Amino acid sequence: MEPVSSLVKTHLPNYLANLPIPDSIGGWFKLSVKDWISLIPFFSVVGGISYMTYRTIKPKHVINLSIEKEEAKVVHVANIEDLGDSTAYCRCWRSSKFPLCDGSHGKHNKETGDNVGPVVIKKK
């Protein structure tokens, strides 16, 4: 425990006290290259902690926006005998004919920069 105590009570306060953080906004423009380099570890740690905090509290993205939202899990079963020579199934969750693909992924891809396409099942 001695090393942790020493780090928290002595080394960390000394490190922070010796950082070249200016008292005014104009002081940031007067920092030398050496001063900026000495600030890199500090801002890297602050940025990393900020990013990890953001990742834990940001809202989660939902893929399925509207299809059978009342169900706990959306499942569709297709019989092989009912398939045509080629059948395309939606993977973007935007199709109005879900689970079959209607080409909605094209608009979705343009809007989001995604590259999703259908699953195509062909009979041999």
XYZ file of C-alpha atoms in Angstrom:
124
model
C 0.000 0.000 0.000
C 2.993 2.279 0.505
C 3.597 2.734 -3.260
C -0.057 3.651 -3.865
C -0.052 6.078 -0.944
C 3.161 7.673 -2.186
C 1.781 7.965 -5.714
C -1.486 9.593 -4.635
C -0.123 11.832 -1.869
C 3.245 12.880 -3.294
C 4.006 12.080 -6.925
C 0.650 12.892 -8.516
C 0.261 16.290 -6.769
C 3.857 17.190 -7.688
C 3.257 16.167 -11.309
C 0.055 18.224 -11.534
C 1.635 21.243 -9.819
C 4.505 21.233 -12.329
C 2.298 21.125 -15.438
C 2.616 24.301 -17.528
C -1.094 25.168 -17.449
C -1.458 28.917 -18.049
C -3.644 31.230 -15.958
C -5.321 32.866 -18.960
C -6.574 31.899 -22.399
C -3.846 33.968 -24.009
C -1.269 31.960 -22.088
C -2.097 28.858 -24.127
C -0.752 30.628 -27.228
C 2.529 31.407 -25.475
C 3.372 27.815 -24.537
C 6.561 26.416 -26.045
C 6.804 23.105 -27.903
C 8.393 21.571 -24.796
C 5.416 22.745 -22.696
C 2.926 21.213 -25.140
C 4.838 17.929 -25.141
C 4.756 17.825 -21.340
C 0.951 18.266 -21.464
C 0.403 15.284 -23.814
C 0.319 12.574 -21.084
C -2.057 14.623 -18.926
C -4.523 15.332 -21.734
C -4.241 11.738 -22.984
C -5.348 10.421 -19.586
C -8.115 13.031 -19.273
C -9.286 12.259 -22.829
C -9.210 8.502 -22.210
C -11.213 8.786 -19.005
C -13.685 11.139 -20.710
C -14.103 8.753 -23.655
C -14.630 5.710 -21.412
C -17.189 7.645 -19.358
C -19.007 8.730 -22.517
C -19.074 5.146 -23.834
C -20.690 3.878 -20.627
C -23.420 6.548 -20.408
C -24.256 7.179 -24.079
C -27.552 5.775 -25.353
C -27.348 2.409 -27.068
C -28.185 2.298 -30.783
C -31.104 0.152 -31.843
C -30.957 -1.612 -35.207
C -34.635 -2.539 -35.505
C -36.576 0.731 -35.444
C -40.106 -0.454 -36.215
C -40.585 -4.151 -37.029
C -42.570 -6.156 -34.449
C -41.336 -4.038 -31.536
C -43.861 -5.674 -29.185
C -42.009 -8.999 -29.499
C -39.040 -9.887 -27.268
C -37.240 -11.391 -30.272
C -38.184 -11.230 -33.953
C -38.051 -14.668 -35.603
C -39.269 -15.640 -39.080
C -39.268 -19.194 -40.409
C -39.164 -19.910 -44.144
C -39.796 -23.323 -45.654
C -37.306 -24.307 -48.328
C -40.122 -25.646 -50.499
C -41.764 -22.193 -50.549
C -38.668 -20.381 -51.821
C -38.330 -19.390 -55.454
C -35.161 -19.833 -57.493
C -33.678 -16.811 -55.705
C -34.957 -15.154 -52.533
C -33.463 -12.057 -50.886
C -33.835 -11.543 -47.140
C -33.469 -8.139 -45.500
C -30.545 -7.468 -43.151
C -30.987 -3.704 -42.692
C -34.376 -3.929 -40.895
C -35.804 -1.170 -43.122
C -37.773 -3.286 -45.622
C -41.534 -2.741 -45.875
C -41.810 -6.429 -46.895
C -39.678 -7.698 -43.977
C -38.265 -10.360 -43.754
C -37.977 -10.139 -47.539
C -35.761 -7.442 -49.032
C -37.373 -4.582 -50.950
C -34.162 -2.633 -51.655
C -34.529 -0.261 -48.680
C -30.883 -0.931 -47.807
C -29.857 1.330 -50.721
C -31.417 4.392 -49.084
C -30.193 3.268 -45.651
C -26.625 2.905 -46.962
C -26.668 6.396 -48.542
C -27.999 7.986 -45.335
C -25.633 6.223 -42.938
C -22.554 5.312 -44.978
C -23.253 1.660 -44.167
C -22.709 -1.127 -46.705
C -25.382 -3.644 -45.725
C -27.134 -5.725 -48.353
C -29.567 -8.625 -48.438
C -28.918 -12.307 -47.828
C -29.703 -14.009 -51.126
C -30.659 -17.691 -51.029
C -30.548 -19.521 -54.372
C -31.641 -23.015 -55.258
C -29.026 -25.054 -57.109
